[in-house]
Amino acid sequence: VIAAGRIFPMKSKYVPYSHSAVNSPRKPPESGTLVAMIDGDDVGSVTEMHLLNSELQKAVEYSKKFDRAISEIVGEIKSVPGVELVSAAGDSALFTVSPFALSTLKNSLDDIRTRSDIKFSCGIGDSGKDSFIALRLAKTSGKNMTIDITQTAS
């Protein structure tokens, strides 16, 4: 089966997109803390390209370059008052965000993108699940962007 330019296994099922499922009313966590998740764009595919072309050194150099860049990005994000790093590994990081810090965080992410040649997507939600949904929306909507699906999203 070929769909959207990809080959899928036989017996794959088409699941239609439902905007109402994404924007359904959600009860924010009682603490009011939001969750933000960042993930590098195309990191795996660039690394795989180098490996498939037998360019081991280029794969290692790209990985090191991305590690340094993502460490700087994470450091800058966690310096925003009201934002706390929960976990960081590889090309991803997870943060908790106080609602009062949301606007500052989004502005910081935009600013980082203007100064960095590293592309990353960010999803912000009222829970870990919602932040992951928002991250997937960012990645499937063009990448290198922030999608906020919190109750306070404007």
N, CA, C and O atoms as a GROMACS GRO file, in nm:
protein
  616
    1VAL      N    1   0.085  -0.117   0.000
    1VAL     CA    2   0.000   0.000   0.000
    1VAL      C    3   0.090   0.124   0.000
    1VAL      O    4   0.182   0.134   0.081
    2ILE      N    5   0.064   0.217  -0.090
    2ILE     CA    6   0.141   0.341  -0.095
    2ILE      C    7   0.046   0.455  -0.061
    2ILE      O    8  -0.060   0.470  -0.121
    3ALA      N    9   0.088   0.536   0.035
    3ALA     CA   10   0.010   0.654   0.075
    3ALA      C   11   0.106   0.762   0.118
    3ALA      O   12   0.206   0.735   0.185
    4ALA      N   13   0.077   0.884   0.080
    4ALA     CA   14   0.161   0.999   0.116
    4ALA      C   15   0.307   0.976   0.080
    4ALA      O   16   0.397   1.022   0.149
    5GLY      N   17   0.330   0.902  -0.031
    5GLY     CA   18   0.465   0.879  -0.076
    5GLY      C   19   0.541   0.775   0.004
    5GLY      O   20   0.662   0.759  -0.016
    6ARG      N   21   0.475   0.705   0.092
    6ARG     CA   22   0.539   0.603   0.175
    6ARG      C   23   0.478   0.467   0.144
    6ARG      O   24   0.363   0.458   0.101
    7ILE      N   25   0.555   0.362   0.165
    7ILE     CA   26   0.505   0.226   0.149
    7ILE      C   27   0.471   0.173   0.287
    7ILE      O   28   0.554   0.176   0.379
    8PHE      N   29   0.348   0.125   0.302
    8PHE     CA   30   0.301   0.070   0.428
    8PHE      C   31   0.276  -0.079   0.412
    8PHE      O   32   0.246  -0.126   0.302
    9PRO      N   33   0.289  -0.155   0.521
    9PRO     CA   34   0.265  -0.300   0.512
    9PRO      C   35   0.122  -0.330   0.468
    9PRO      O   36   0.030  -0.252   0.494
   10MET      N   37   0.104  -0.444   0.403
   10MET     CA   38  -0.031  -0.487   0.366
   10MET      C   39  -0.114  -0.494   0.493
   10MET      O   40  -0.060  -0.516   0.601
   11LYS      N   41  -0.241  -0.478   0.481
   11LYS     CA   42  -0.337  -0.479   0.592
   11LYS      C   43  -0.324  -0.357   0.682
   11LYS      O   44  -0.386  -0.352   0.788
   12SER      N   45  -0.245  -0.256   0.639
   12SER     CA   46  -0.240  -0.131   0.716
   12SER      C   47  -0.376  -0.066   0.707
   12SER      O   48  -0.443  -0.073   0.604
   13LYS      N   49  -0.417  -0.002   0.814
   13LYS     CA   50  -0.547   0.065   0.818
   13LYS      C   51  -0.530   0.215   0.810
   13LYS      O   52  -0.439   0.271   0.871
   14TYR      N   53  -0.617   0.279   0.736
   14TYR     CA   54  -0.620   0.424   0.730
   14TYR      C   55  -0.702   0.475   0.847
   14TYR      O   56  -0.817   0.433   0.867
   15VAL      N   57  -0.644   0.563   0.925
   15VAL     CA   58  -0.715   0.624   1.037
   15VAL      C   59  -0.729   0.771   1.004
   15VAL      O   60  -0.630   0.844   1.004
   16PRO      N   61  -0.852   0.817   0.977
   16PRO     CA   62  -0.868   0.957   0.940
   16PRO      C   63  -0.836   1.052   1.054
   16PRO      O   64  -0.859   1.021   1.171
   17TYR      N   65  -0.782   1.167   1.018
   17TYR     CA   66  -0.748   1.270   1.116
   17TYR      C   67  -0.877   1.332   1.170
   17TYR      O   68  -0.969   1.361   1.093
   18SER      N   69  -0.883   1.351   1.298
   18SER     CA   70  -0.998   1.415   1.360
   18SER      C   71  -0.950   1.534   1.441
   18SER      O   72  -0.889   1.519   1.546
   19HIS      N   73  -0.978   1.656   1.390
   19HIS     CA   74  -0.936   1.777   1.460
   19HIS      C   75  -1.002   1.784   1.598
   19HIS      O   76  -0.940   1.835   1.692
   20SER      N   77  -1.124   1.736   1.611
   20SER     CA   78  -1.192   1.743   1.740
   20SER      C   79  -1.123   1.655   1.844
   20SER      O   80  -1.129   1.685   1.964
   21ALA      N   81  -1.058   1.548   1.801
   21ALA     CA   82  -0.987   1.463   1.897
   21ALA      C   83  -0.866   1.536   1.954
   21ALA      O   84  -0.831   1.516   2.071
   22VAL      N   85  -0.801   1.619   1.873
   22VAL     CA   86  -0.685   1.693   1.918
   22VAL      C   87  -0.725   1.811   2.006
   22VAL      O   88  -0.660   1.840   2.106
   23ASN      N   89  -0.832   1.879   1.967
   23ASN     CA   90  -0.875   1.997   2.039
   23ASN      C   91  -0.990   1.970   2.137
   23ASN      O   92  -1.065   2.061   2.172
   24SER      N   93  -1.002   1.846   2.180
   24SER     CA   94  -1.108   1.816   2.275
   24SER      C   95  -1.078   1.883   2.409
   24SER      O   96  -0.961   1.903   2.443
   25PRO      N   97  -1.182   1.919   2.485
   25PRO     CA   98  -1.156   1.983   2.615
   25PRO      C   99  -1.073   1.893   2.705
   25PRO      O  100  -1.098   1.773   2.715
   26ARG      N  101  -0.976   1.952   2.768
   26ARG     CA  102  -0.888   1.878   2.858
   26ARG      C  103  -0.888   1.946   2.993
   26ARG      O  104  -0.892   2.069   3.002
   27LYS      N  105  -0.883   1.867   3.095
   27LYS     CA  106  -0.870   1.923   3.229
   27LYS      C  107  -0.722   1.940   3.258
   27LYS      O  108  -0.648   1.841   3.258
   28PRO      N  109  -0.676   2.064   3.284
   28PRO     CA  110  -0.534   2.084   3.313
   28PRO      C  111  -0.497   2.017   3.445
   28PRO      O  112  -0.583   1.997   3.531
   29PRO      N  113  -0.370   1.983   3.461
   29PRO     CA  114  -0.328   1.924   3.588
   29PRO      C  115  -0.363   2.016   3.703
   29PRO      O  116  -0.362   2.139   3.689
   30GLU      N  117  -0.394   1.958   3.817
   30GLU     CA  118  -0.435   2.039   3.931
   30GLU      C  119  -0.329   2.140   3.970
   30GLU      O  120  -0.360   2.249   4.018
   31SER      N  121  -0.203   2.104   3.951
   31SER     CA  122  -0.096   2.196   3.989
   31SER      C  123  -0.087   2.313   3.891
   31SER      O  124  -0.024   2.414   3.921
   32GLY      N  125  -0.149   2.298   3.773
   32GLY     CA  126  -0.141   2.403   3.673
   32GLY      C  127  -0.013   2.399   3.592
   32GLY      O  128   0.007   2.483   3.504
   33THR      N  129   0.072   2.304   3.620
   33THR     CA  130   0.200   2.294   3.547
   33THR      C  131   0.176   2.238   3.408
   33THR      O  132   0.101   2.142   3.390
   34LEU      N  133   0.240   2.300   3.310
   34LEU     CA  134   0.232   2.256   3.172
   34LEU      C  135   0.355   2.172   3.140
   34LEU      O  136   0.452   2.169   3.216
   35VAL      N  137   0.351   2.104   3.026
   35VAL     CA  138   0.463   2.020   2.985
   35VAL      C  139   0.505   2.060   2.844
   35VAL      O  140   0.422   2.077   2.756
   36ALA      N  141   0.636   2.077   2.825
   36ALA     CA  142   0.692   2.108   2.693
   36ALA      C  143   0.793   2.000   2.656
   36ALA      O  144   0.871   1.955   2.739
   37MET      N  145   0.788   1.960   2.530
   37MET     CA  146   0.879   1.856   2.480
   37MET      C  147   0.944   1.908   2.353
   37MET      O  148   0.874   1.952   2.261
   38ILE      N  149   1.077   1.901   2.346
   38ILE     CA  150   1.146   1.938   2.222
   38ILE      C  151   1.212   1.813   2.164
   38ILE      O  152   1.248   1.720   2.237
   39ASP      N  153   1.227   1.814   2.032
   39ASP     CA  154   1.289   1.700   1.965
   39ASP      C  155   1.354   1.752   1.837
   39ASP      O  156   1.293   1.827   1.761
   40GLY      N  157   1.477   1.710   1.814
   40GLY     CA  158   1.549   1.751   1.694
   40GLY      C  159   1.481   1.701   1.568
   40GLY      O  160   1.428   1.590   1.566
   41ASP      N  161   1.483   1.782   1.464
   41ASP     CA  162   1.421   1.746   1.336
   41ASP      C  163   1.523   1.681   1.244
   41ASP      O  164   1.632   1.733   1.223
   42ASP      N  165   1.486   1.567   1.188
   42ASP     CA  166   1.564   1.496   1.086
   42ASP      C  167   1.700   1.447   1.133
   42ASP      O  168   1.788   1.420   1.051
   43VAL      N  169   1.719   1.436   1.264
   43VAL     CA  170   1.849   1.391   1.316
   43VAL      C  171   1.876   1.248   1.273
   43VAL      O  172   1.985   1.217   1.223
   44GLY      N  173   1.780   1.161   1.292
   44GLY     CA  174   1.797   1.021   1.256
   44GLY      C  175   1.820   1.002   1.107
   44GLY      O  176   1.906   0.924   1.067
   45SER      N  177   1.743   1.072   1.025
   45SER     CA  178   1.755   1.052   0.880
   45SER      C  179   1.889   1.102   0.826
   45SER      O  180   1.946   1.042   0.735
   46VAL      N  181   1.941   1.212   0.882
   46VAL     CA  182   2.072   1.262   0.838
   46VAL      C  183   2.181   1.163   0.880
   46VAL      O  184   2.271   1.131   0.801
   47THR      N  185   2.173   1.116   1.003
   47THR     CA  186   2.271   1.017   1.050
   47THR      C  187   2.264   0.890   0.966
   47THR      O  188   2.367   0.837   0.925
   48GLU      N  189   2.142   0.843   0.940
   48GLU     CA  190   2.125   0.722   0.858
   48GLU      C  191   2.181   0.741   0.717
   48GLU      O  192   2.242   0.650   0.662
   49MET      N  193   2.160   0.861   0.659
   49MET     CA  194   2.213   0.888   0.525
   49MET      C  195   2.364   0.872   0.523
   49MET      O  196   2.420   0.809   0.433
   50HIS      N  197   2.432   0.930   0.624
   50HIS     CA  198   2.577   0.917   0.629
   50HIS      C  199   2.619   0.771   0.647
   50HIS      O  200   2.713   0.725   0.582
   51LEU      N  201   2.549   0.700   0.732
   51LEU     CA  202   2.584   0.558   0.756
   51LEU      C  203   2.560   0.474   0.630
   51LEU      O  204   2.642   0.389   0.596
   52LEU      N  205   2.448   0.499   0.561
   52LEU     CA  206   2.418   0.423   0.440
   52LEU      C  207   2.516   0.454   0.326
   52LEU      O  208   2.533   0.373   0.236
   53ASN      N  209   2.579   0.570   0.332
   53ASN     CA  210   2.681   0.607   0.233
   53ASN      C  211   2.822   0.573   0.281
   53ASN      O  212   2.921   0.619   0.224
   54SER      N  213   2.830   0.492   0.386
   54SER     CA  214   2.958   0.450   0.444
   54SER      C  215   3.042   0.569   0.488
   54SER      O  216   3.164   0.567   0.476
   55GLU      N  217   2.978   0.672   0.538
   55GLU     CA  218   3.045   0.793   0.585
   55GLU      C  219   3.039   0.799   0.738
   55GLU      O  220   2.977   0.887   0.796
   56LEU      N  221   3.105   0.703   0.799
   56LEU     CA  222   3.101   0.690   0.944
   56LEU      C  223   3.150   0.817   1.013
   56LEU      O  224   3.088   0.862   1.109
   57GLN      N  225   3.260   0.874   0.966
   57GLN     CA  226   3.315   0.994   1.030
   57GLN      C  227   3.217   1.110   1.023
   57GLN      O  228   3.202   1.185   1.120
   58LYS      N  229   3.149   1.127   0.907
   58LYS     CA  230   3.050   1.234   0.893
   58LYS      C  231   2.932   1.211   0.988
   58LYS      O  232   2.878   1.307   1.044
   59ALA      N  233   2.892   1.086   1.005
   59ALA     CA  234   2.783   1.054   1.098
   59ALA      C  235   2.821   1.091   1.241
   59ALA      O  236   2.741   1.147   1.315
   60VAL      N  237   2.945   1.059   1.278
   60VAL     CA  238   2.994   1.091   1.412
   60VAL      C  239   3.004   1.243   1.430
   60VAL      O  240   2.963   1.295   1.534
   61GLU      N  241   3.058   1.313   1.331
   61GLU     CA  242   3.070   1.459   1.339
   61GLU      C  243   2.933   1.525   1.350
   61GLU      O  244   2.915   1.617   1.430
   62TYR      N  245   2.836   1.479   1.272
   62TYR     CA  246   2.700   1.536   1.278
   62TYR      C  247   2.640   1.512   1.416
   62TYR      O  248   2.578   1.601   1.473
   63SER      N  249   2.657   1.392   1.466
   63SER     CA  250   2.603   1.358   1.598
   63SER      C  251   2.663   1.448   1.707
   63SER      O  252   2.591   1.498   1.794
   64LYS      N  253   2.795   1.467   1.702
   64LYS     CA  254   2.862   1.553   1.801
   64LYS      C  255   2.815   1.697   1.788
   64LYS      O  256   2.790   1.764   1.888
   65LYS      N  257   2.803   1.745   1.664
   65LYS     CA  258   2.756   1.882   1.641
   65LYS      C  259   2.616   1.900   1.698
   65LYS      O  260   2.587   2.000   1.764
   66PHE      N  261   2.530   1.802   1.673
   66PHE     CA  262   2.393   1.813   1.723
   66PHE      C  263   2.390   1.804   1.875
   66PHE      O  264   2.314   1.877   1.939
   67ASP      N  265   2.470   1.715   1.934
   67ASP     CA  266   2.476   1.704   2.081
   67ASP      C  267   2.514   1.837   2.145
   67ASP      O  268   2.452   1.880   2.242
   68ARG      N  269   2.616   1.903   2.089
   68ARG     CA  270   2.657   2.033   2.144
   68ARG      C  271   2.545   2.136   2.130
   68ARG      O  272   2.515   2.209   2.225
   69ALA      N  273   2.484   2.141   2.014
   69ALA     CA  274   2.380   2.240   1.988
   69ALA      C  275   2.257   2.216   2.077
   69ALA      O  276   2.202   2.310   2.133
   70ILE      N  277   2.215   2.091   2.089
   70ILE     CA  278   2.096   2.063   2.171
   70ILE      C  279   2.125   2.091   2.318
   70ILE      O  280   2.036   2.133   2.391
   71SER      N  281   2.248   2.067   2.361
   71SER     CA  282   2.285   2.099   2.500
   71SER      C  283   2.274   2.249   2.525
   71SER      O  284   2.226   2.292   2.631
   72GLU      N  285   2.318   2.329   2.429
   72GLU     CA  286   2.306   2.475   2.442
   72GLU      C  287   2.160   2.518   2.442
   72GLU      O  288   2.121   2.605   2.521
   73ILE      N  289   2.080   2.459   2.356
   73ILE     CA  290   1.938   2.492   2.348
   73ILE      C  291   1.869   2.456   2.479
   73ILE      O  292   1.793   2.537   2.533
   74VAL      N  293   1.895   2.337   2.531
   74VAL     CA  294   1.836   2.294   2.658
   74VAL      C  295   1.879   2.389   2.770
   74VAL      O  296   1.797   2.427   2.854
   75GLY      N  297   2.006   2.426   2.772
   75GLY     CA  298   2.055   2.518   2.874
   75GLY      C  299   1.984   2.652   2.869
   75GLY      O  300   1.950   2.709   2.972
   76GLU      N  301   1.961   2.700   2.748
   76GLU     CA  302   1.893   2.828   2.733
   76GLU      C  303   1.746   2.818   2.775
   76GLU      O  304   1.693   2.909   2.840
   77ILE      N  305   1.681   2.710   2.739
   77ILE     CA  306   1.540   2.692   2.775
   77ILE      C  307   1.524   2.680   2.926
   77ILE      O  308   1.435   2.742   2.984
   78LYS      N  309   1.610   2.602   2.990
   78LYS     CA  310   1.592   2.583   3.134
   78LYS      C  311   1.632   2.706   3.215
   78LYS      O  312   1.609   2.711   3.336
   79SER      N  313   1.693   2.806   3.149
   79SER     CA  314   1.725   2.930   3.219
   79SER      C  315   1.605   3.025   3.224
   79SER      O  316   1.609   3.126   3.294
   80VAL      N  317   1.499   2.992   3.152
   80VAL     CA  318   1.377   3.073   3.157
   80VAL      C  319   1.311   3.052   3.293
   80VAL      O  320   1.281   2.939   3.330
   81PRO      N  321   1.288   3.160   3.369
   81PRO     CA  322   1.222   3.144   3.500
   81PRO      C  323   1.086   3.076   3.484
   81PRO      O  324   1.005   3.116   3.401
   82GLY      N  325   1.062   2.974   3.567
   82GLY     CA  326   0.936   2.900   3.560
   82GLY      C  327   0.942   2.777   3.473
   82GLY      O  328   0.844   2.704   3.461
   83VAL      N  329   1.059   2.751   3.411
   83VAL     CA  330   1.078   2.632   3.327
   83VAL      C  331   1.181   2.543   3.394
   83VAL      O  332   1.290   2.589   3.430
   84GLU      N  333   1.146   2.415   3.412
   84GLU     CA  334   1.239   2.321   3.474
   84GLU      C  335   1.261   2.201   3.384
   84GLU      O  336   1.167   2.145   3.327
   85LEU      N  337   1.387   2.162   3.370
   85LEU     CA  338   1.422   2.044   3.292
   85LEU      C  339   1.383   1.919   3.370
   85LEU      O  340   1.420   1.904   3.487
   86VAL      N  341   1.309   1.830   3.306
   86VAL     CA  342   1.272   1.702   3.366
   86VAL      C  343   1.366   1.594   3.318
   86VAL      O  344   1.412   1.511   3.397
   87SER      N  345   1.395   1.595   3.188
   87SER     CA  346   1.478   1.490   3.128
   87SER      C  347   1.535   1.539   2.996
   87SER      O  348   1.468   1.612   2.923
   88ALA      N  349   1.657   1.499   2.966
   88ALA     CA  350   1.718   1.529   2.837
   88ALA      C  351   1.805   1.411   2.797
   88ALA      O  352   1.887   1.362   2.875
   89ALA      N  353   1.786   1.365   2.674
   89ALA     CA  354   1.866   1.255   2.622
   89ALA      C  355   1.862   1.261   2.470
   89ALA      O  356   1.758   1.288   2.410
   90GLY      N  357   1.976   1.235   2.410
   90GLY     CA  358   1.981   1.235   2.264
   90GLY      C  359   1.940   1.369   2.207
   90GLY      O  360   1.997   1.472   2.243
   91ASP      N  361   1.842   1.368   2.119
   91ASP     CA  362   1.797   1.493   2.056
   91ASP      C  363   1.664   1.541   2.113
   91ASP      O  364   1.594   1.619   2.048
   92SER      N  365   1.629   1.497   2.235
   92SER     CA  366   1.501   1.532   2.295
   92SER      C  367   1.518   1.584   2.437
   92SER      O  368   1.616   1.553   2.504
   93ALA      N  369   1.421   1.663   2.482
   93ALA     CA  370   1.418   1.710   2.620
   93ALA      C  371   1.274   1.735   2.661
   93ALA      O  372   1.189   1.768   2.579
   94LEU      N  373   1.249   1.718   2.790
   94LEU     CA  374   1.116   1.734   2.848
   94LEU      C  375   1.126   1.835   2.962
   94LEU      O  376   1.216   1.828   3.045
   95PHE      N  377   1.031   1.929   2.965
   95PHE     CA  378   1.032   2.037   3.064
   95PHE      C  379   0.895   2.050   3.128
   95PHE      O  380   0.794   2.020   3.066
   96THR      N  381   0.893   2.096   3.252
   96THR     CA  382   0.768   2.145   3.310
   96THR      C  383   0.772   2.297   3.298
   96THR      O  384   0.879   2.359   3.305
   97VAL      N  385   0.654   2.356   3.280
   97VAL     CA  386   0.645   2.499   3.255
   97VAL      C  387   0.532   2.557   3.340
   97VAL      O  388   0.419   2.511   3.334
   98SER      N  389   0.564   2.658   3.420
   98SER     CA  390   0.460   2.730   3.492
   98SER      C  391   0.382   2.814   3.391
   98SER      O  392   0.441   2.870   3.299
   99PRO      N  393   0.251   2.822   3.406
   99PRO     CA  394   0.172   2.898   3.309
   99PRO      C  395   0.222   3.041   3.287
   99PRO      O  396   0.214   3.093   3.176
  100PHE      N  397   0.273   3.106   3.393
  100PHE     CA  398   0.321   3.244   3.377
  100PHE      C  399   0.444   3.251   3.288
  100PHE      O  400   0.476   3.358   3.237
  101ALA      N  401   0.514   3.139   3.268
  101ALA     CA  402   0.637   3.137   3.188
  101ALA      C  403   0.612   3.099   3.042
  101ALA      O  404   0.705   3.101   2.961
  102LEU      N  405   0.489   3.065   3.009
  102LEU     CA  406   0.460   3.012   2.876
  102LEU      C  407   0.496   3.109   2.764
  102LEU      O  408   0.561   3.070   2.667
  103SER      N  409   0.456   3.232   2.776
  103SER     CA  410   0.485   3.331   2.672
  103SER      C  411   0.636   3.353   2.656
  103SER      O  412   0.687   3.360   2.544
  104THR      N  413   0.706   3.363   2.768
  104THR     CA  414   0.851   3.381   2.764
  104THR      C  415   0.919   3.261   2.699
  104THR      O  416   1.013   3.276   2.621
  105LEU      N  417   0.871   3.141   2.732
  105LEU     CA  418   0.927   3.019   2.673
  105LEU      C  419   0.909   3.021   2.522
  105LEU      O  420   1.005   2.996   2.448
  106LYS      N  421   0.790   3.051   2.474
  106LYS     CA  422   0.765   3.052   2.330
  106LYS      C  423   0.851   3.158   2.260
  106LYS      O  424   0.903   3.133   2.151
  107ASN      N  425   0.865   3.274   2.321
  107ASN     CA  426   0.951   3.377   2.263
  107ASN      C  427   1.097   3.331   2.259
  107ASN      O  428   1.168   3.357   2.162
  108SER      N  429   1.142   3.264   2.364
  108SER     CA  430   1.279   3.212   2.369
  108SER      C  431   1.301   3.108   2.259
  108SER      O  432   1.405   3.110   2.193
  109LEU      N  433   1.205   3.020   2.239
  109LEU     CA  434   1.217   2.918   2.135
  109LEU      C  435   1.228   2.984   1.996
  109LEU      O  436   1.310   2.943   1.914
  110ASP      N  437   1.145   3.085   1.973
  110ASP     CA  438   1.152   3.158   1.844
  110ASP      C  439   1.288   3.224   1.827
  110ASP      O  440   1.347   3.220   1.719
  111ASP      N  441   1.338   3.284   1.934
  111ASP     CA  442   1.469   3.351   1.929
  111ASP      C  443   1.581   3.251   1.902
  111ASP      O  444   1.670   3.278   1.822
  112ILE      N  445   1.576   3.137   1.969
  112ILE     CA  446   1.678   3.032   1.949
  112ILE      C  447   1.678   2.989   1.802
  112ILE      O  448   1.784   2.971   1.743
  113ARG      N  449   1.560   2.971   1.746
  113ARG     CA  450   1.552   2.926   1.606
  113ARG      C  451   1.614   3.026   1.510
  113ARG      O  452   1.670   2.986   1.407
  114THR      N  453   1.606   3.155   1.540
  114THR     CA  454   1.665   3.254   1.449
  114THR      C  455   1.817   3.254   1.455
  114THR      O  456   1.883   3.296   1.360
  115ARG      N  457   1.873   3.205   1.566
  115ARG     CA  458   2.019   3.208   1.583
  115ARG      C  459   2.084   3.073   1.558
  115ARG      O  460   2.207   3.066   1.547
  116SER      N  461   2.007   2.967   1.549
  116SER     CA  462   2.064   2.832   1.540
  116SER      C  463   2.043   2.771   1.404
  116SER      O  464   1.939   2.792   1.341
  117ASP      N  465   2.142   2.695   1.358
  117ASP     CA  466   2.121   2.621   1.233
  117ASP      C  467   2.064   2.482   1.262
  117ASP      O  468   2.041   2.404   1.169
  118ILE      N  469   2.041   2.452   1.388
  118ILE     CA  470   1.980   2.325   1.428
  118ILE      C  471   1.829   2.343   1.428
  118ILE      O  472   1.776   2.440   1.484
  119LYS      N  473   1.760   2.252   1.365
  119LYS     CA  474   1.614   2.257   1.356
  119LYS      C  475   1.554   2.164   1.462
  119LYS      O  476   1.597   2.050   1.477
  120PHE      N  477   1.454   2.216   1.534
  120PHE     CA  478   1.386   2.133   1.634
  120PHE      C  479   1.240   2.173   1.645
  120PHE      O  480   1.204   2.288   1.618
  121SER      N  481   1.159   2.078   1.684
  121SER     CA  482   1.017   2.102   1.704
  121SER      C  483   0.987   2.098   1.852
  121SER      O  484   1.059   2.036   1.929
  122CYS      N  485   0.878   2.166   1.891
  122CYS     CA  486   0.838   2.170   2.031
  122CYS      C  487   0.687   2.153   2.040
  122CYS      O  488   0.612   2.213   1.963
  123GLY      N  489   0.645   2.072   2.135
  123GLY     CA  490   0.503   2.057   2.165
  123GLY      C  491   0.478   2.096   2.309
  123GLY      O  492   0.552   2.055   2.399
  124ILE      N  493   0.374   2.174   2.333
  124ILE     CA  494   0.340   2.217   2.468
  124ILE      C  495   0.196   2.177   2.496
  124ILE      O  496   0.106   2.203   2.416
  125GLY      N  497   0.176   2.112   2.611
  125GLY     CA  498   0.041   2.068   2.647
  125GLY      C  499   0.018   2.073   2.796
  125GLY      O  500   0.107   2.106   2.874
  126ASP      N  501  -0.104   2.040   2.834
  126ASP     CA  502  -0.141   2.040   2.975
  126ASP      C  503  -0.094   1.913   3.047
  126ASP      O  504  -0.102   1.905   3.170
  127SER      N  505  -0.044   1.816   2.971
  127SER     CA  506   0.005   1.690   3.028
  127SER      C  507   0.115   1.637   2.937
  127SER      O  508   0.140   1.691   2.829
  128GLY      N  509   0.180   1.530   2.981
  128GLY     CA  510   0.280   1.467   2.896
  128GLY      C  511   0.220   1.418   2.766
  128GLY      O  512   0.279   1.434   2.659
  129LYS      N  513   0.103   1.358   2.775
  129LYS     CA  514   0.034   1.308   2.656
  129LYS      C  515   0.004   1.422   2.559
  129LYS      O  516   0.029   1.411   2.439
  130ASP      N  517  -0.050   1.532   2.613
  130ASP     CA  518  -0.083   1.646   2.528
  130ASP      C  519   0.041   1.708   2.465
  130ASP      O  520   0.037   1.751   2.350
  131SER      N  521   0.151   1.714   2.539
  131SER     CA  522   0.273   1.772   2.482
  131SER      C  523   0.326   1.682   2.370
  131SER      O  524   0.381   1.732   2.272
  132PHE      N  525   0.309   1.552   2.384
  132PHE     CA  526   0.352   1.460   2.278
  132PHE      C  527   0.265   1.477   2.154
  132PHE      O  528   0.315   1.476   2.042
  133ILE      N  529   0.134   1.492   2.174
  133ILE     CA  530   0.043   1.516   2.061
  133ILE      C  531   0.083   1.646   1.991
  133ILE      O  532   0.090   1.651   1.869
  134ALA      N  533   0.109   1.750   2.069
  134ALA     CA  534   0.149   1.879   2.011
  134ALA      C  535   0.282   1.866   1.936
  134ALA      O  536   0.298   1.926   1.830
  135LEU      N  537   0.375   1.789   1.991
  135LEU     CA  538   0.504   1.767   1.923
  135LEU      C  539   0.481   1.697   1.790
  135LEU      O  540   0.541   1.735   1.689
  136ARG      N  541   0.398   1.595   1.788
  136ARG     CA  542   0.370   1.523   1.662
  136ARG      C  543   0.305   1.617   1.561
  136ARG      O  544   0.334   1.610   1.442
  137LEU      N  545   0.215   1.704   1.610
  137LEU     CA  546   0.153   1.802   1.519
  137LEU      C  547   0.259   1.896   1.462
  137LEU      O  548   0.255   1.928   1.343
  138ALA      N  549   0.354   1.940   1.545
  138ALA     CA  550   0.461   2.028   1.497
  138ALA      C  551   0.545   1.958   1.391
  138ALA      O  552   0.581   2.018   1.290
  139LYS      N  553   0.575   1.832   1.414
  139LYS     CA  554   0.661   1.759   1.320
  139LYS      C  555   0.588   1.730   1.189
  139LYS      O  556   0.650   1.729   1.082
  140THR      N  557   0.459   1.705   1.195
  140THR     CA  558   0.385   1.674   1.073
  140THR      C  559   0.330   1.798   1.004
  140THR      O  560   0.270   1.789   0.897
  141SER      N  561   0.350   1.914   1.065
  141SER     CA  562   0.302   2.040   1.007
  141SER      C  563   0.414   2.124   0.948
  141SER      O  564   0.394   2.242   0.918
  142GLY      N  565   0.530   2.065   0.930
  142GLY     CA  566   0.640   2.137   0.868
  142GLY      C  567   0.769   2.140   0.947
  142GLY      O  568   0.872   2.181   0.895
  143LYS      N  569   0.766   2.098   1.071
  143LYS     CA  570   0.884   2.091   1.157
  143LYS      C  571   0.937   2.230   1.192
  143LYS      O  572   0.892   2.331   1.139
  144ASN      N  573   1.034   2.231   1.283
  144ASN     CA  574   1.102   2.354   1.328
  144ASN      C  575   1.002   2.459   1.375
  144ASN      O  576   1.014   2.577   1.342
  145MET      N  577   0.904   2.414   1.452
  145MET     CA  578   0.802   2.505   1.504
  145MET      C  579   0.755   2.458   1.641
  145MET      O  580   0.784   2.347   1.684
  146THR      N  581   0.681   2.546   1.708
  146THR     CA  582   0.622   2.515   1.836
  146THR      C  583   0.471   2.510   1.820
  146THR      O  584   0.410   2.602   1.764
  147ILE      N  585   0.411   2.403   1.869
  147ILE     CA  586   0.265   2.391   1.872
  147ILE      C  587   0.223   2.385   2.017
  147ILE      O  588   0.274   2.304   2.094
  148ASP      N  589   0.130   2.474   2.054
  148ASP     CA  590   0.080   2.484   2.192
  148ASP      C  591  -0.068   2.446   2.190
  148ASP      O  592  -0.150   2.516   2.130
  149ILE      N  593  -0.102   2.335   2.258
  149ILE     CA  594  -0.242   2.294   2.266
  149ILE      C  595  -0.293   2.301   2.409
  149ILE      O  596  -0.384   2.227   2.447
  150THR      N  597  -0.234   2.390   2.488
  150THR     CA  598  -0.279   2.404   2.626
  150THR      C  599  -0.413   2.477   2.630
  150THR      O  600  -0.456   2.536   2.532
  151GLN      N  601  -0.477   2.471   2.746
  151GLN     CA  602  -0.603   2.542   2.766
  151GLN      C  603  -0.583   2.692   2.748
  151GLN      O  604  -0.677   2.763   2.711
  152THR      N  605  -0.460   2.741   2.773
  152THR     CA  606  -0.433   2.884   2.763
  152THR      C  607  -0.385   2.925   2.624
  152THR      O  608  -0.356   3.042   2.600
  153ALA      N  609  -0.377   2.828   2.530
  153ALA     CA  610  -0.327   2.859   2.395
  153ALA      C  611  -0.415   2.964   2.329
  153ALA      O  612  -0.538   2.960   2.337
  154SER      N  613  -0.349   3.058   2.264
  154SER     CA  614  -0.424   3.163   2.195
  154SER      C  615  -0.403   3.155   2.046
  154SER      O  616  -0.459   3.235   1.971
   0.00000   0.00000   0.00000
